[in-house]
Coordinates of C-alpha atoms in Angstrom, one line a residue:
M23 CA 204.4 247.3 169.9
R24 CA 205.5 246.9 166.3
R25 CA 207.3 243.5 167.1
S26 CA 204.4 242.2 168.8
R27 CA 202.3 243.1 165.5
V28 CA 204.8 241.2 163.3
I29 CA 204.7 238.2 165.6
A30 CA 201.0 238.2 165.6
L31 CA 200.9 238.5 161.8
V32 CA 203.1 235.7 161.3
A33 CA 201.3 233.6 163.5
V34 CA 198.2 234.4 161.7
V35 CA 199.6 233.6 158.4
T36 CA 201.2 230.4 159.7
L37 CA 197.8 229.5 160.9
V38 CA 196.2 230.2 157.7
I39 CA 199.0 228.2 155.8
A40 CA 198.5 225.3 158.0
L41 CA 194.9 225.1 157.6
V42 CA 194.8 225.6 153.8
G43 CA 197.8 223.0 153.7
G44 CA 195.6 220.6 155.8
A45 CA 192.7 221.2 153.8
W46 CA 194.5 220.4 150.7
A47 CA 196.0 217.2 152.3
S48 CA 192.8 216.1 153.5
D49 CA 191.3 216.7 149.5
R50 CA 194.1 214.7 148.4
G51 CA 193.4 211.9 150.9
R52 CA 190.0 211.7 149.8
Q53 CA 190.6 212.1 145.8
D54 CA 189.9 208.2 145.5
T55 CA 186.6 208.1 147.3
I56 CA 183.0 209.4 146.1
A57 CA 181.7 212.3 148.0
S58 CA 178.9 211.9 150.5
G59 CA 175.4 212.2 149.1
V60 CA 176.2 210.9 145.4
K61 CA 173.8 208.2 144.4
V62 CA 173.7 206.1 141.0
G63 CA 169.9 205.5 140.2
G64 CA 169.0 205.7 143.6
V65 CA 171.8 203.7 144.9
D66 CA 174.1 205.6 147.6
V67 CA 177.9 205.3 146.7
G68 CA 178.9 208.1 148.8
G69 CA 182.2 207.5 151.0
L70 CA 183.1 204.5 148.7
T71 CA 186.1 203.9 146.4
A72 CA 185.9 202.9 142.8
D73 CA 186.1 199.5 143.2
Q74 CA 183.7 199.7 146.1
A75 CA 181.3 201.3 143.9
R76 CA 181.4 199.3 140.9
A77 CA 180.9 196.1 142.9
R78 CA 178.0 197.9 144.7
L79 CA 176.3 199.0 141.7
E80 CA 176.7 195.6 139.8
R81 CA 175.3 194.0 142.7
R82 CA 172.2 196.6 143.3
L83 CA 171.7 197.5 139.6
L84 CA 172.6 194.8 137.1
D85 CA 172.4 191.8 139.2
P86 CA 168.4 192.1 139.3
L87 CA 168.3 192.5 135.7
Q88 CA 169.5 189.0 134.7
E89 CA 166.2 187.9 136.0
P90 CA 163.9 187.1 132.8
I91 CA 161.2 188.8 131.7
V92 CA 158.1 186.5 132.0
I93 CA 154.8 186.9 129.8
E94 CA 152.1 184.5 131.2
R95 CA 148.6 183.4 130.1
G96 CA 147.1 180.6 131.7
T97 CA 149.3 177.9 131.8
R98 CA 151.8 179.3 129.0
S99 CA 154.3 181.4 129.8
W100 CA 157.3 183.1 127.5
R101 CA 160.4 183.9 128.6
L102 CA 163.2 186.6 127.3
T103 CA 166.7 186.2 129.1
A104 CA 169.0 189.0 129.9
K105 CA 171.4 187.1 127.5
E106 CA 169.0 187.5 124.5
A107 CA 167.8 190.9 125.4
R108 CA 171.6 191.8 125.6
I109 CA 171.0 193.9 128.7
A110 CA 174.1 195.9 130.0
A111 CA 175.2 198.9 131.9
D112 CA 178.4 201.2 131.8
I113 CA 179.1 200.8 135.5
Q114 CA 182.6 202.1 134.9
G115 CA 181.1 205.1 133.3
S116 CA 178.9 205.7 136.3
V117 CA 181.7 205.3 138.9
D118 CA 183.5 208.1 137.1
A119 CA 180.4 210.4 136.6
A120 CA 180.2 209.8 140.4
M121 CA 183.6 210.5 141.2
E122 CA 183.7 213.6 139.1
R123 CA 180.2 214.8 140.3
G124 CA 181.8 214.5 144.2
R125 CA 184.9 216.8 142.5
D126 CA 182.5 219.7 142.0
G127 CA 184.4 223.2 143.4
N128 CA 187.8 223.5 144.8
F129 CA 189.7 221.9 147.5
L130 CA 188.7 224.6 149.9
T131 CA 184.9 224.1 149.2
R132 CA 185.3 220.2 149.3
S133 CA 187.4 220.2 152.6
W134 CA 184.6 222.9 154.2
R135 CA 181.9 220.3 152.9
E136 CA 183.4 217.4 154.7
A137 CA 184.2 219.3 157.7
T138 CA 180.8 220.6 158.4
G139 CA 179.1 217.4 157.4
G140 CA 177.9 218.6 154.2
S141 CA 176.9 216.2 151.2
V142 CA 176.5 216.2 147.4
A143 CA 172.6 215.9 146.4
A144 CA 173.4 214.1 143.3
N145 CA 171.4 210.7 141.7
L146 CA 172.9 210.3 138.5
Q147 CA 171.4 207.9 136.2
P148 CA 173.1 205.0 135.1
E149 CA 173.6 204.1 131.3
L150 CA 171.4 200.7 130.9
T151 CA 170.7 199.8 127.5
Y152 CA 169.0 196.4 125.9
D153 CA 168.0 195.5 122.6
D154 CA 164.2 196.5 121.7
R155 CA 164.1 193.9 118.7
A156 CA 164.7 191.1 121.3
V157 CA 161.5 192.0 122.6
V158 CA 159.4 192.5 119.6
R159 CA 160.4 188.7 118.8
L160 CA 159.2 187.7 122.3
L161 CA 155.9 189.5 121.4
D162 CA 155.5 188.0 118.4
R163 CA 156.1 184.5 120.0
V164 CA 153.3 185.3 122.1
R165 CA 151.1 186.7 119.6
R166 CA 151.6 183.3 117.5
V167 CA 149.8 181.1 120.2
V168 CA 147.4 184.0 121.8
D169 CA 145.9 185.9 118.9
K170 CA 142.9 184.0 117.4
P171 CA 141.3 185.3 114.2
A172 CA 137.5 186.0 114.4
K173 CA 135.4 183.3 112.2
D174 CA 132.5 185.1 110.2
A175 CA 129.1 183.3 110.6
S176 CA 128.8 181.0 107.6
V177 CA 126.3 178.2 106.0
T178 CA 126.9 174.4 105.6
F179 CA 124.8 172.6 102.8
T180 CA 123.5 169.6 102.0
G181 CA 121.7 168.4 99.1
N182 CA 118.0 169.6 100.8
S183 CA 119.3 171.8 103.7
V184 CA 121.3 174.9 104.7
A185 CA 122.5 175.2 107.9
P186 CA 123.9 178.2 110.0
V187 CA 127.3 177.9 111.3
P188 CA 127.6 180.6 114.1
A189 CA 130.4 183.2 114.0
K190 CA 133.3 183.2 116.9
N191 CA 134.8 186.4 118.0
G192 CA 138.9 186.4 117.9
R193 CA 141.0 187.9 120.3
R194 CA 144.2 189.8 120.0
L195 CA 147.3 190.6 122.0
K196 CA 147.2 194.2 123.9
A197 CA 150.6 194.0 122.2
A198 CA 151.4 197.8 122.3
A199 CA 150.5 198.1 125.9
L200 CA 152.6 195.1 126.8
H201 CA 155.6 196.7 124.9
D202 CA 155.4 199.8 126.8
D203 CA 155.2 197.9 130.0
I204 CA 158.3 195.6 129.3
R205 CA 160.4 198.7 128.1
A206 CA 159.4 200.2 131.4
A207 CA 160.7 197.6 133.3
I208 CA 163.3 195.8 131.6
V209 CA 166.2 198.0 132.6
A210 CA 164.4 199.2 136.0
P211 CA 166.2 197.2 138.9
G212 CA 163.3 196.0 141.2
A213 CA 160.3 196.5 138.7
D214 CA 158.2 193.4 138.3
R215 CA 159.5 191.4 135.5
T216 CA 156.3 189.3 135.0
F217 CA 153.7 190.5 132.8
A218 CA 150.0 189.2 131.7
A219 CA 149.3 188.5 128.3
R220 CA 146.2 190.5 128.2
T221 CA 143.7 190.5 124.7
R222 CA 141.0 192.2 123.6
S223 CA 138.1 190.7 121.6
V224 CA 137.8 190.9 117.7
K225 CA 134.3 190.7 116.5
A226 CA 133.6 188.6 113.3
K227 CA 132.4 190.7 110.4
V228 CA 129.3 188.7 109.7
T229 CA 127.3 187.9 112.6
T230 CA 124.6 185.0 112.6
A231 CA 121.9 187.3 112.4
E232 CA 123.6 189.2 109.4
L233 CA 123.4 185.5 107.6
G234 CA 120.3 186.0 106.0
R235 CA 121.1 189.6 104.8
K236 CA 124.3 188.2 103.2
Y237 CA 122.5 185.0 101.6
P238 CA 119.1 186.2 100.7
T239 CA 118.4 183.6 98.1
L240 CA 120.1 180.0 98.0
I241 CA 119.7 177.2 95.7
T242 CA 120.6 173.3 96.4
V243 CA 120.3 170.4 94.2
N244 CA 120.2 167.1 95.2
R245 CA 121.4 164.9 92.1
G246 CA 120.5 161.6 94.2
G247 CA 116.9 163.0 95.0
F248 CA 116.4 164.8 91.7
R249 CA 115.0 167.8 93.5
L250 CA 116.4 171.5 93.6
T251 CA 115.2 173.5 96.6
L252 CA 115.0 177.2 96.8
F253 CA 116.1 179.0 99.8
K254 CA 115.2 182.6 101.0
N255 CA 117.0 183.6 104.0
L256 CA 118.1 180.3 104.5
K257 CA 114.7 179.0 104.8
P258 CA 113.0 176.7 102.1
V259 CA 110.5 178.1 100.1
K260 CA 109.9 175.6 97.4
T261 CA 111.2 172.6 95.7
Y262 CA 111.3 171.7 92.3
P263 CA 111.6 167.7 90.5
I264 CA 114.7 168.1 88.1
A265 CA 116.7 165.8 86.0
V266 CA 120.5 165.8 86.2
G267 CA 123.3 164.6 84.2
Q268 CA 123.6 161.0 83.0
V269 CA 126.8 158.7 83.7
G270 CA 129.5 160.1 82.4
L271 CA 128.1 163.2 81.9
E272 CA 127.3 164.3 85.7
T273 CA 126.0 167.3 86.9
P274 CA 129.5 168.6 88.5
A275 CA 128.9 168.6 92.5
G276 CA 130.1 171.7 94.4
L277 CA 129.2 175.4 95.4
Y278 CA 128.9 177.5 92.2
A279 CA 126.8 180.6 91.6
I280 CA 124.4 181.6 88.9
Q281 CA 126.8 183.5 86.3
D282 CA 124.0 184.6 83.5
K283 CA 120.8 184.3 83.2
Q284 CA 118.6 184.3 79.8
V285 CA 115.3 184.0 78.4
D286 CA 114.7 181.9 75.4
P287 CA 118.2 181.1 75.1
T288 CA 120.5 180.2 72.0
W289 CA 122.2 176.6 72.3
N290 CA 125.9 177.0 72.0
V291 CA 126.5 173.4 71.3
P292 CA 129.8 172.2 73.4
N293 CA 132.4 170.6 71.1
S294 CA 132.0 167.1 72.5
D295 CA 131.3 163.6 71.1
W296 CA 127.9 163.6 72.1
A297 CA 126.6 166.4 70.6
G298 CA 127.5 164.7 67.0
D299 CA 126.9 167.1 63.9
L300 CA 125.6 169.7 66.2
A301 CA 129.2 170.0 67.7
G302 CA 130.0 173.5 68.0
K303 CA 127.0 174.7 66.5
S304 CA 124.7 177.7 67.8
I305 CA 121.1 176.9 67.9
P306 CA 118.6 179.7 68.1
P307 CA 115.1 179.4 70.3
G308 CA 112.6 176.7 68.8
P309 CA 112.0 173.1 68.2
E310 CA 115.7 172.1 67.7
N311 CA 116.8 173.6 70.9
P312 CA 116.6 171.6 73.9
L313 CA 117.0 174.6 76.3
K314 CA 113.6 175.7 76.7
A315 CA 112.0 179.2 78.2
R316 CA 115.3 180.2 80.4
W317 CA 118.7 179.4 81.1
M318 CA 120.8 179.9 84.2
G319 CA 124.3 179.3 83.8
I320 CA 126.4 178.0 86.5
F321 CA 129.7 176.2 85.6
A322 CA 131.9 175.4 82.3
G323 CA 128.7 175.3 80.1
A324 CA 126.5 173.6 82.7
G325 CA 123.2 175.5 83.9
I326 CA 119.4 175.4 84.8
H327 CA 117.1 175.3 81.9
G328 CA 113.7 174.1 81.1
T329 CA 112.9 171.2 79.2
S330 CA 110.2 169.9 76.8
D331 CA 110.9 166.3 77.9
D332 CA 109.0 166.4 81.4
G333 CA 109.3 162.5 81.3
S334 CA 112.9 162.7 82.2
L335 CA 112.5 164.6 85.3
G336 CA 113.3 162.6 88.3
S337 CA 116.3 160.6 86.2
A338 CA 120.0 161.0 85.3
A339 CA 119.2 162.1 81.7
S340 CA 121.1 165.1 80.7
H341 CA 124.3 166.0 79.4
G342 CA 125.8 167.8 82.6
C343 CA 122.6 170.5 82.9
V344 CA 119.9 170.7 85.4
R345 CA 116.2 170.2 83.8
M346 CA 113.1 171.7 85.3
A347 CA 109.6 171.8 83.7
V348 CA 109.2 174.9 81.9
P349 CA 106.6 176.4 84.3
D350 CA 108.8 175.8 87.1
V351 CA 112.1 177.3 85.3
I352 CA 110.2 180.1 84.5
D353 CA 108.7 180.5 88.2
L354 CA 112.8 179.9 89.1
Y355 CA 113.8 182.4 87.3
D356 CA 112.1 185.2 88.4
R357 CA 112.9 184.4 91.9
V358 CA 116.9 184.5 91.7
A359 CA 119.4 186.8 90.7
V360 CA 122.9 186.4 89.3
G361 CA 125.1 185.9 91.8
T362 CA 123.0 183.5 93.5
P363 CA 124.9 180.6 95.3
V364 CA 124.2 177.1 93.9
Y365 CA 125.1 174.2 95.9
I366 CA 125.1 170.7 94.3
A367 CA 125.4 167.5 96.3

């Protein structure tokens, strides 16, 4: 009886040793194979050798990322290649991690898992990288073409008229949203790699309807027609006869503004040859002062003023200033303010 027990014990021990040895040998035989159920970035690499896993990951993960990122708007398109974006993947690191994940536990638990058809439920995330600065440069290229600044409403002048130029809204690339979309797709195999360059409208600061408030008062001077016209809210309200600068001392053309206003001004005589002995002197109001009643300075000593020489109106007779009849200059003076635009044509 005792002998039979010993024999049975020896048989059991022998069987256990055989099973353990078989499990160890089986586990050793699978040490170069990734365990079933292991995935990398959703790609099943279970049952593959390291070389096989590398090839599969390169084909399934890296190859799709070689397609360029494309931004489109109408007939225009902009591309960012994988080389420019420096897209890269640590395939070897992913394979090593997959191998290691499948070796969790010991050879007995691993052998039992294989014997019972078990698997490792693991989806490892691969290390995929790119240069975000390349994406920013791509967006800058798109912006240079797509972005259009808004244009405020403005006015154009002639010697007798003021015409409004309508405002134009601009557009701006929705760069932040586009950047986020590209970031999410650039290292995501299977993601759409073509994007639309969507924009948002940029409104003008000054609309056509607001022009009247921006330019409540305007003056135009028609040198050839010897007329000064006053505009209110872009509409002509009154026209006055004037004299302008003579040949060689022309009233300056261009867009100016009233810089200062004076009642019964003092004449500070320019240091010019035409002034003769009066050059550089200051002439107070009175008979010797040609600046009568009112003064509205516009540019470099030139201005609008009254004159006692009504016969000069309708001619080129002044030394650069705009002359008006005294009642007219008083009337105009009270209708305009410092800063009023003056267009001389």
